[in-house]
Tab-separated table of C-alpha atoms and ligand atoms in Angstrom:
chain	number	residue	atom	x	y	z
A	647	MET	CA	118.714	-95.652	54.486
A	648	GLN	CA	122.239	-93.667	54.310
A	649	GLU	CA	124.776	-94.110	51.883
A	650	PRO	CA	127.935	-96.150	53.179
A	651	LEU	CA	130.373	-93.879	54.633
A	652	PHE	CA	132.834	-94.497	52.216
A	653	LEU	CA	130.726	-93.993	49.225
A	654	ARG	CA	129.782	-90.415	50.529
A	655	ALA	CA	133.371	-89.636	51.289
A	656	LEU	CA	134.312	-90.427	47.660
A	657	ARG	CA	131.255	-88.156	46.471
A	658	ARG	CA	132.674	-85.662	48.555
A	659	GLU	CA	129.281	-85.183	50.639
A	660	PRO	CA	129.463	-84.817	54.194
A	661	VAL	CA	130.848	-87.104	56.524
A	662	GLU	CA	130.948	-87.718	60.681
A	663	ARG	CA	134.592	-89.045	59.857
A	664	PRO	CA	136.455	-89.844	57.076
A	665	PRO	CA	136.174	-93.593	56.474
A	666	VAL	CA	139.242	-96.028	56.218
A	667	TRP	CA	140.639	-99.173	54.182
A	668	LEU	CA	143.782	-100.420	53.802
A	669	MET	CA	145.298	-101.628	50.254
A	670	ARG	CA	146.352	-105.333	50.821
A	671	GLN	CA	144.035	-105.608	54.050
A	672	ALA	CA	143.819	-109.170	53.303
A	673	GLY	CA	147.059	-111.170	52.840
A	674	ARG	CA	150.055	-112.856	54.371
A	675	TYR	CA	150.384	-110.537	57.384
A	676	MET	CA	147.126	-111.999	58.757
A	677	SER	CA	147.243	-115.609	60.076
A	678	GLU	CA	143.588	-116.509	58.987
A	679	TYR	CA	145.121	-115.738	55.696
A	680	ARG	CA	147.837	-118.061	55.775
A	681	HIS	CA	145.910	-120.843	57.208
A	682	THR	CA	143.511	-120.661	54.199
A	683	ARG	CA	146.867	-120.398	51.724
A	684	ALA	CA	148.714	-123.200	53.500
A	685	ASN	CA	146.402	-125.542	51.279
A	686	ILE	CA	145.889	-123.924	47.789
A	687	SER	CA	147.948	-122.072	45.189
A	688	PHE	CA	147.609	-118.322	44.882
A	689	LEU	CA	146.287	-119.056	41.540
A	690	GLU	CA	143.803	-121.303	42.485
A	691	LEU	CA	142.463	-119.371	45.521
A	692	CYS	CA	141.837	-116.363	42.821
A	693	ARG	CA	139.365	-118.695	41.001
A	694	THR	CA	137.474	-120.255	44.049
A	695	PRO	CA	134.999	-117.147	45.075
A	696	GLU	CA	133.659	-118.618	48.421
A	697	LEU	CA	137.104	-118.630	49.463
A	698	CYS	CA	138.282	-114.905	47.836
A	699	ALA	CA	134.622	-113.646	49.832
A	700	GLU	CA	135.615	-115.460	53.083
A	701	VAL	CA	139.070	-114.369	53.159
A	702	MET	CA	138.053	-110.184	52.761
A	703	ALA	CA	135.515	-110.589	54.992
A	704	THR	CA	137.576	-111.900	57.897
A	705	ALA	CA	140.163	-109.234	57.057
A	706	VAL	CA	137.132	-106.488	57.081
A	707	GLU	CA	135.668	-108.086	60.465
A	708	ARG	CA	138.924	-108.155	62.306
A	709	LEU	CA	140.060	-104.807	61.343
A	710	GLY	CA	136.697	-102.763	61.268
A	711	VAL	CA	137.414	-101.144	58.242
A	712	ASP	CA	134.676	-98.913	56.518
A	713	ALA	CA	134.906	-100.923	53.037
A	714	ALA	CA	136.005	-104.244	50.992
A	715	ILE	CA	138.038	-104.487	48.205
A	716	ILE	CA	137.687	-107.854	46.512
A	717	PHE	CA	140.323	-110.903	46.849
A	718	ALA	CA	141.603	-111.220	43.468
A	719	ASP	CA	144.901	-109.934	41.977
A	720	LEU	CA	145.932	-107.789	38.945
A	721	LEU	CA	147.493	-110.608	36.856
A	722	PRO	CA	145.287	-112.942	36.091
A	723	LEU	CA	143.303	-111.018	33.679
A	724	LEU	CA	146.438	-111.585	31.309
A	725	ILE	CA	145.688	-115.349	30.948
A	726	PRO	CA	142.926	-115.119	28.848
A	727	MET	CA	144.505	-112.587	26.929
A	728	GLY	CA	147.472	-115.231	26.034
A	729	PHE	CA	149.920	-115.285	28.416
A	730	GLU	CA	151.078	-118.139	31.117
A	731	LEU	CA	151.156	-116.530	34.384
A	732	ASP	CA	152.424	-118.126	37.596
A	733	TYR	CA	153.255	-117.010	40.883
A	734	VAL	CA	156.656	-118.405	42.065
A	735	LEU	CA	157.249	-118.475	45.893
A	736	GLY	CA	159.583	-115.411	46.933
A	737	ASP	CA	160.092	-114.275	43.375
A	738	GLY	CA	156.538	-112.893	42.655
A	739	PRO	CA	154.712	-113.159	39.563
A	740	LYS	CA	156.253	-115.009	36.333
A	741	ILE	CA	154.790	-114.487	32.650
A	742	TYR	CA	156.514	-117.535	30.969
A	743	ASN	CA	155.492	-115.870	27.049
A	744	PRO	CA	156.360	-112.403	27.643
A	745	PHE	CA	155.456	-109.276	25.043
A	746	ARG	CA	158.711	-108.494	23.355
A	747	GLU	CA	158.054	-107.422	19.613
A	748	PRO	CA	155.452	-105.968	17.771
A	749	SER	CA	154.766	-109.302	16.063
A	750	ASP	CA	153.511	-110.669	19.494
A	751	LEU	CA	150.170	-108.455	19.221
A	752	ALA	CA	149.170	-111.288	16.885
A	753	ARG	CA	148.929	-113.489	20.176
A	754	THR	CA	147.788	-110.549	22.025
A	755	ARG	CA	143.843	-111.253	22.506
A	756	GLU	CA	141.448	-107.790	23.290
A	757	LEU	CA	138.949	-109.830	25.447
A	758	GLU	CA	135.363	-108.689	24.093
A	759	ASP	CA	133.833	-111.248	26.764
A	760	LEU	CA	134.961	-111.427	30.072
A	761	SER	CA	133.612	-114.999	30.420
A	762	GLU	CA	136.936	-116.192	31.634
A	763	MET	CA	137.088	-114.097	34.654
A	764	SER	CA	133.391	-114.858	35.537
A	765	CYS	CA	134.642	-116.098	38.982
A	766	VAL	CA	135.658	-112.766	39.401
A	767	PHE	CA	132.457	-111.322	39.250
A	768	GLU	CA	131.040	-114.559	41.401
A	769	THR	CA	133.894	-113.208	43.951
A	770	VAL	CA	132.234	-109.666	43.943
A	771	ARG	CA	128.488	-111.285	44.466
A	772	LEU	CA	129.694	-113.104	47.482
A	773	THR	CA	131.528	-110.352	48.932
A	774	ARG	CA	128.927	-107.994	48.901
A	775	ALA	CA	126.635	-110.446	50.569
A	776	ALA	CA	129.336	-111.275	53.261
A	777	VAL	CA	130.439	-107.971	54.410
A	778	ALA	CA	127.040	-105.801	53.690
A	779	PRO	CA	126.275	-103.406	54.355
A	780	LEU	CA	129.746	-101.975	53.648
A	781	PRO	CA	130.525	-101.386	50.234
A	782	VAL	CA	132.607	-103.087	48.025
A	783	ILE	CA	135.563	-102.086	45.746
A	784	GLY	CA	136.487	-103.659	42.471
A	785	PHE	CA	139.921	-103.552	41.130
A	786	ALA	CA	141.983	-103.596	38.107
A	787	GLY	CA	145.534	-102.805	36.899
A	788	ALA	CA	146.245	-99.607	34.624
A	789	PRO	CA	147.565	-100.132	31.140
A	790	PHE	CA	150.974	-99.261	32.022
A	791	THR	CA	151.315	-101.140	34.707
A	792	LEU	CA	149.678	-104.391	32.989
A	793	ALA	CA	151.977	-103.640	29.996
A	794	GLY	CA	155.079	-103.481	32.338
A	795	TYR	CA	154.386	-107.218	33.718
A	796	LEU	CA	153.796	-108.511	30.170
A	797	VAL	CA	156.809	-106.974	28.549
A	798	GLU	CA	159.227	-107.476	31.692
A	799	GLY	CA	157.701	-110.969	32.247
A	800	GLY	CA	157.238	-110.249	36.074
A	801	GLY	CA	158.309	-107.274	38.130
A	802	SER	CA	161.280	-105.028	37.762
A	803	ARG	CA	162.745	-101.869	38.716
A	804	LEU	CA	163.811	-100.065	35.829
A	805	PHE	CA	161.361	-101.221	33.174
A	806	LEU	CA	163.787	-101.389	30.148
A	807	HIS	CA	162.390	-104.158	28.017
A	808	ALA	CA	158.852	-101.919	28.470
A	809	LYS	CA	160.572	-98.557	28.016
A	810	ARG	CA	162.695	-100.174	24.913
A	811	LEU	CA	159.296	-101.265	23.119
A	812	MET	CA	157.566	-98.025	23.964
A	813	TYR	CA	160.496	-95.830	22.114
A	814	THR	CA	161.344	-97.900	19.699
A	815	HIS	CA	157.680	-99.300	18.586
A	816	PRO	CA	155.317	-96.602	19.516
A	817	GLU	CA	152.718	-97.465	17.578
A	818	ALA	CA	152.567	-101.272	18.551
A	819	TRP	CA	152.918	-100.043	22.348
A	820	GLN	CA	150.039	-97.911	21.705
A	821	GLU	CA	147.869	-100.604	19.992
A	822	LEU	CA	149.111	-102.791	23.327
A	823	LEU	CA	147.850	-100.304	25.969
A	824	GLY	CA	144.408	-99.652	23.939
A	825	ARG	CA	143.865	-103.602	23.739
A	826	LEU	CA	144.340	-103.489	27.802
A	827	ALA	CA	142.516	-100.225	28.666
A	828	ARG	CA	139.443	-101.615	26.582
A	829	THR	CA	139.424	-105.033	27.931
A	830	VAL	CA	139.970	-103.860	31.845
A	831	ALA	CA	137.133	-101.258	31.410
A	832	ARG	CA	135.073	-104.365	29.799
A	833	TYR	CA	136.353	-106.220	33.265
A	834	LEU	CA	135.705	-103.109	35.743
A	835	ARG	CA	132.084	-103.011	34.057
A	836	GLY	CA	131.327	-106.775	34.600
A	837	GLN	CA	132.741	-105.800	38.420
A	838	ILE	CA	130.230	-103.097	38.591
A	839	GLU	CA	127.020	-105.252	37.144
A	840	ALA	CA	128.188	-108.077	39.775
A	841	GLY	CA	127.746	-105.287	42.615
A	842	ALA	CA	131.001	-103.165	43.044
A	843	GLN	CA	130.347	-100.016	44.304
A	844	ALA	CA	133.383	-98.205	43.610
A	845	VAL	CA	136.406	-99.298	41.263
A	846	GLN	CA	140.242	-98.595	41.910
A	847	VAL	CA	142.906	-98.858	39.364
A	848	PHE	CA	146.373	-99.577	40.163
A	849	ASP	CA	148.885	-98.049	38.335
A	850	SER	CA	151.779	-99.220	40.992
A	851	TRP	CA	154.873	-98.747	38.264
A	852	VAL	CA	153.667	-95.978	36.461
A	853	GLY	CA	156.304	-93.500	38.754
A	854	VAL	CA	159.287	-94.711	36.540
A	855	LEU	CA	158.196	-92.396	33.758
A	856	SER	CA	158.636	-88.381	33.248
A	857	PRO	CA	155.458	-86.457	32.893
A	858	GLU	CA	156.426	-86.070	29.156
A	859	ASP	CA	156.589	-89.929	28.834
A	860	PHE	CA	153.244	-90.382	30.371
A	861	ARG	CA	151.241	-87.705	28.286
A	862	ARG	CA	152.350	-88.987	25.107
A	863	TYR	CA	152.742	-92.855	25.952
A	864	VAL	CA	150.390	-93.595	28.661
A	865	LEU	CA	147.658	-90.934	29.301
A	866	PRO	CA	145.505	-91.763	25.839
A	867	SER	CA	144.985	-94.964	27.209
A	868	LEU	CA	143.921	-93.987	30.706
A	869	GLN	CA	141.692	-92.013	28.775
A	870	GLU	CA	140.040	-94.209	26.853
A	871	LEU	CA	139.532	-96.352	29.856
A	872	ARG	CA	137.693	-93.506	31.563
A	873	ALA	CA	135.270	-92.761	29.035
A	874	ASN	CA	134.608	-96.643	29.002
A	875	LEU	CA	133.588	-96.390	32.805
A	876	PRO	CA	129.882	-95.855	33.763
A	877	SER	CA	130.182	-92.128	35.349
A	878	ASP	CA	128.228	-92.430	38.570
A	879	VAL	CA	130.216	-95.203	39.897
A	880	PRO	CA	133.417	-93.777	41.352
A	881	MET	CA	136.582	-94.361	39.877
A	882	ILE	CA	139.589	-94.295	42.370
A	883	TYR	CA	143.098	-94.060	40.440
A	884	PHE	CA	146.199	-94.906	42.341
A	885	GLY	CA	149.233	-93.841	40.669
A	886	ALA	CA	152.477	-94.916	42.641
A	887	GLY	CA	155.917	-93.380	42.813
A	888	ASN	CA	156.014	-90.167	41.276
A	889	PRO	CA	154.509	-86.973	42.562
A	890	ALA	CA	155.673	-84.800	39.297
A	891	LEU	CA	153.087	-86.672	37.409
A	892	PHE	CA	150.301	-85.257	39.393
A	893	PRO	CA	149.490	-82.265	36.799
A	894	ALA	CA	149.259	-84.772	34.202
A	895	PHE	CA	146.965	-87.765	36.346
A	896	ALA	CA	144.477	-84.239	37.061
A	897	GLU	CA	144.008	-84.311	33.348
A	898	LEU	CA	142.272	-87.809	33.939
A	899	ASN	CA	139.656	-86.691	35.703
A	900	ALA	CA	139.550	-89.492	38.398
A	901	ASP	CA	136.996	-89.161	41.103
A	902	CYS	CA	139.552	-89.833	43.244
A	903	TYR	CA	143.202	-89.977	43.518
A	904	GLY	CA	145.119	-92.546	45.626
A	905	VAL	CA	148.446	-90.795	47.189
A	906	ASP	CA	151.248	-92.692	47.858
A	907	TRP	CA	153.234	-91.279	51.154
A	908	ARG	CA	156.309	-89.572	49.211
A	909	ALA	CA	153.905	-87.236	48.560
A	910	PRO	CA	152.544	-84.435	50.869
A	911	LEU	CA	148.527	-84.395	51.017
A	912	ALA	CA	148.578	-80.631	50.493
A	913	TYR	CA	150.695	-81.211	47.458
A	914	ALA	CA	148.318	-83.887	46.237
A	915	ASP	CA	145.682	-81.145	47.410
A	916	SER	CA	146.735	-77.992	45.339
A	917	VAL	CA	147.661	-80.027	42.243
A	918	LEU	CA	144.912	-82.308	42.000
A	919	GLY	CA	142.342	-80.022	43.068
A	920	PRO	CA	139.822	-79.272	45.905
A	921	HIS	CA	136.923	-80.784	43.366
A	922	ARG	CA	138.316	-84.700	43.743
A	923	ALA	CA	138.759	-87.296	46.474
A	924	LEU	CA	141.989	-87.999	48.134
A	925	GLN	CA	142.649	-91.276	49.747
A	926	GLY	CA	145.803	-91.911	51.532
A	927	ASN	CA	148.798	-91.629	52.356
A	928	LEU	CA	150.299	-92.970	55.847
A	929	ASP	CA	153.795	-95.073	54.708
A	930	PRO	CA	152.722	-98.473	55.513
A	931	ALA	CA	156.423	-99.218	57.066
A	932	VAL	CA	155.218	-96.988	59.858
A	933	LEU	CA	152.542	-99.944	60.897
A	934	LEU	CA	156.076	-101.500	61.787
A	935	GLY	CA	156.931	-99.053	64.374
A	936	SER	CA	156.118	-98.452	67.813
A	937	ARG	CA	152.325	-97.046	68.683
A	938	GLU	CA	153.500	-93.870	69.641
A	939	THR	CA	154.801	-93.326	66.027
A	940	ILE	CA	151.832	-94.839	64.454
A	941	ARG	CA	149.897	-92.449	66.353
A	942	ARG	CA	151.823	-89.338	65.649
A	943	GLU	CA	151.821	-89.938	61.860
A	944	THR	CA	148.140	-91.057	61.843
A	945	LEU	CA	147.091	-87.972	63.742
A	946	ARG	CA	149.134	-85.914	61.702
A	947	ILE	CA	147.380	-86.797	58.539
A	948	LEU	CA	144.041	-86.645	59.898
A	949	ASP	CA	144.564	-83.401	61.718
A	950	ALA	CA	145.281	-81.533	58.269
A	951	PHE	CA	142.946	-83.466	56.257
A	952	GLY	CA	140.417	-85.328	58.487
A	953	SER	CA	137.823	-82.773	57.856
A	954	ARG	CA	138.348	-82.108	54.033
A	955	PRO	CA	135.459	-82.696	51.687
A	956	GLY	CA	136.080	-85.952	49.811
A	957	PHE	CA	138.966	-87.759	52.218
A	958	VAL	CA	139.321	-91.435	52.562
A	959	PHE	CA	142.074	-92.534	54.959
A	960	ASN	CA	144.386	-95.530	53.865
A	961	LEU	CA	148.220	-96.538	53.526
A	962	GLY	CA	150.231	-94.670	50.847
A	963	HIS	CA	150.988	-98.548	49.550
A	964	GLY	CA	149.924	-102.065	50.336
A	965	VAL	CA	150.120	-103.417	53.924
A	966	HIS	CA	153.648	-105.020	54.354
A	967	LYS	CA	153.595	-108.976	54.935
A	968	GLU	CA	155.685	-108.186	58.312
A	969	THR	CA	153.047	-106.006	59.987
A	970	PRO	CA	151.590	-106.917	62.964
A	971	VAL	CA	147.653	-106.919	62.676
A	972	GLU	CA	147.439	-105.508	65.991
A	973	ASN	CA	149.363	-102.692	65.012
A	974	ALA	CA	146.902	-102.360	61.712
A	975	GLN	CA	143.734	-102.732	64.017
A	976	TYR	CA	145.020	-99.701	66.030
A	977	LEU	CA	145.781	-97.529	63.247
A	978	VAL	CA	141.895	-98.338	62.266
A	979	GLU	CA	140.700	-97.435	65.766
A	980	LEU	CA	142.710	-94.023	65.574
A	981	VAL	CA	140.813	-93.134	62.250
A	982	LYS	CA	137.581	-94.250	63.694
A	983	THR	CA	137.718	-92.175	67.250
A	984	TRP	CA	139.455	-89.144	65.331
A	985	ARG	CA	137.296	-86.190	66.062
A	986	ALA	CA	137.874	-82.754	64.410
A	987	ASP	CA	137.223	-80.738	67.668
A	988	ASP	CA	140.043	-82.785	69.210
A	989	ALA	CA	142.265	-81.546	66.092
A	990	LYS	CA	141.550	-77.968	67.383
A	991	LEU	CA	142.358	-78.451	70.729
A	992	ARG	CA	145.733	-80.152	69.875
A	993	ALA	CA	146.512	-77.503	67.150
A	994	GLU	CA	145.738	-74.824	70.040
A	995	LYS	CA	148.198	-76.633	72.535
A	996	GLN	CA	150.923	-76.366	69.854
B	1286	CP3	O1	143.942	-107.519	50.584
B	1286	CP3	C1	143.435	-106.814	49.193
B	1286	CP3	O2	143.961	-105.694	48.685
B	1286	CP3	C2	142.976	-107.663	48.249
B	1286	CP3	C3	143.539	-108.473	46.955
B	1286	CP3	C4	144.605	-107.839	46.296
B	1286	CP3	C5	146.042	-108.213	46.139
B	1286	CP3	N1	146.840	-107.957	45.189
B	1286	CP3	C6	146.007	-109.764	46.749
B	1286	CP3	C7	147.488	-110.508	46.560
B	1286	CP3	C8	144.837	-106.673	45.695
B	1286	CP3	C9	144.385	-105.358	45.445
B	1286	CP3	C10	146.427	-106.426	44.629
B	1286	CP3	C11	146.974	-105.777	43.722
B	1286	CP3	C12	147.924	-105.666	43.346
B	1286	CP3	N2	148.667	-106.850	43.070
B	1286	CP3	C13	148.806	-104.873	42.914
B	1286	CP3	C14	148.649	-103.422	42.912
B	1286	CP3	C15	148.941	-102.931	44.306
B	1286	CP3	C16	150.376	-102.951	44.510
B	1286	CP3	O3	150.700	-103.580	45.755
B	1286	CP3	O4	150.926	-101.928	43.640
B	1286	CP3	C17	150.165	-105.365	42.442
B	1286	CP3	C18	151.165	-104.854	41.688
B	1286	CP3	C19	149.830	-106.828	42.097
B	1286	CP3	C20	150.720	-107.832	41.552
B	1286	CP3	C21	151.464	-109.017	42.720
B	1286	CP3	N3	150.199	-109.902	43.264
B	1286	CP3	C22	152.295	-109.088	43.098
B	1286	CP3	C23	153.664	-108.028	42.573
B	1286	CP3	C24	152.696	-110.198	44.161
B	1286	CP3	C25	153.538	-110.613	44.558
B	1286	CP3	C26	154.105	-109.983	45.607
B	1286	CP3	C27	153.630	-110.346	46.882
B	1286	CP3	O5	153.320	-109.131	47.387
B	1286	CP3	O6	153.499	-111.328	47.186
B	1286	CP3	C28	151.258	-110.409	44.127
B	1286	CP3	C29	150.530	-111.738	44.714
B	1286	CP3	C30	149.580	-111.325	45.730
B	1286	CP3	N4	148.601	-110.345	45.134
B	1286	CP3	C31	149.294	-111.658	47.268
B	1286	CP3	C32	148.212	-111.392	47.618
B	1286	CP3	C33	147.403	-111.427	48.785
B	1286	CP3	C34	150.186	-112.672	47.783
B	1286	CP3	C35	149.973	-114.442	47.338
B	1286	CP3	C36	150.523	-115.111	48.484
B	1286	CP3	O7	149.537	-115.350	48.930
B	1286	CP3	O8	151.861	-115.701	48.227
């Protein structure tokens, strides 16, 4: 039997069309999800593998996408590391005992044994079974993005507490990121052992850094994470928000790079190299627009990159909760019916 389309594309093998999946493809924009969430808190949902698998399998089926990411979140991993986390309605995640001083290292546990996250491994197993033969993506937060939440105590625009720690106590900062990197590596290996066929590392906030600071304060921990993952399972690195970081991202040697919509794919291609797969990069806000706009913007990406060996169609960030499901379905249909020959015809007409 042939390997799933998504995995072949990640390995830059020949494919009949680019695979498609959407970041945050399961979530509040879908009525089935809102229905499930009406009876259970988000954290409780994340701890209930049967429901997690059902939520993602339902989304995958409604959209017709080519891969399922597990239903989980970046931040629950921080709980067994010693932090009190909750999701506050309308306010996002909150950490009630944030990391602020080097002395907080004493209460920050590097996890050797990921038994406290075993429900996520069960989610991987159940999701594999529920969506077969589609492949399952495991995921985790990158050390910087996790540290950002830990130090700020929640979301932030400028990450000033995190930067203050980084610039004032660089050794404690490196130690914190090292503990996060090793914990995340063990967590992702657990997901792979449970059946995840690819993993995505979300560095959602890394864009607040300059290239120099990224190299000095963040890249070593990402390289340690990378070195501790099996080389035969594709790793996707999604570093959002700042295309000026691409030359430094290239030094990470990820198998695939997620590209947000602010960066032209052609730029990502030229800097990250043809030997890496690329994933992206439609602005998720386009899904709030007219069908005409969705079609134009989707074909623009596909006509330019649909035939590139190693291309995965995705959004440039997660689906917004205001998105009409029909628009997401329409997008997936456009990708699945796209043909390289049509692209040539369109090019000739212009
Ligand atoms: O569909 C999927 O992609 C699967 C599951 C998934 C969730 N979060 C579910 C979720 C994934 C892959 C994530 C990743 C995640 N979580 C990221 C990286 C992606 C990104 O957007 O940059 C980040 C930064 C988080 C942290 C997080 N989780 C925040 C900031 C919030 C609150 C903001 C929001 O959108 O609600 C969450 C909550 C969250 N994670 C929800 C879901 C479905 C909404 C919770 C609810 O039901 O109220």
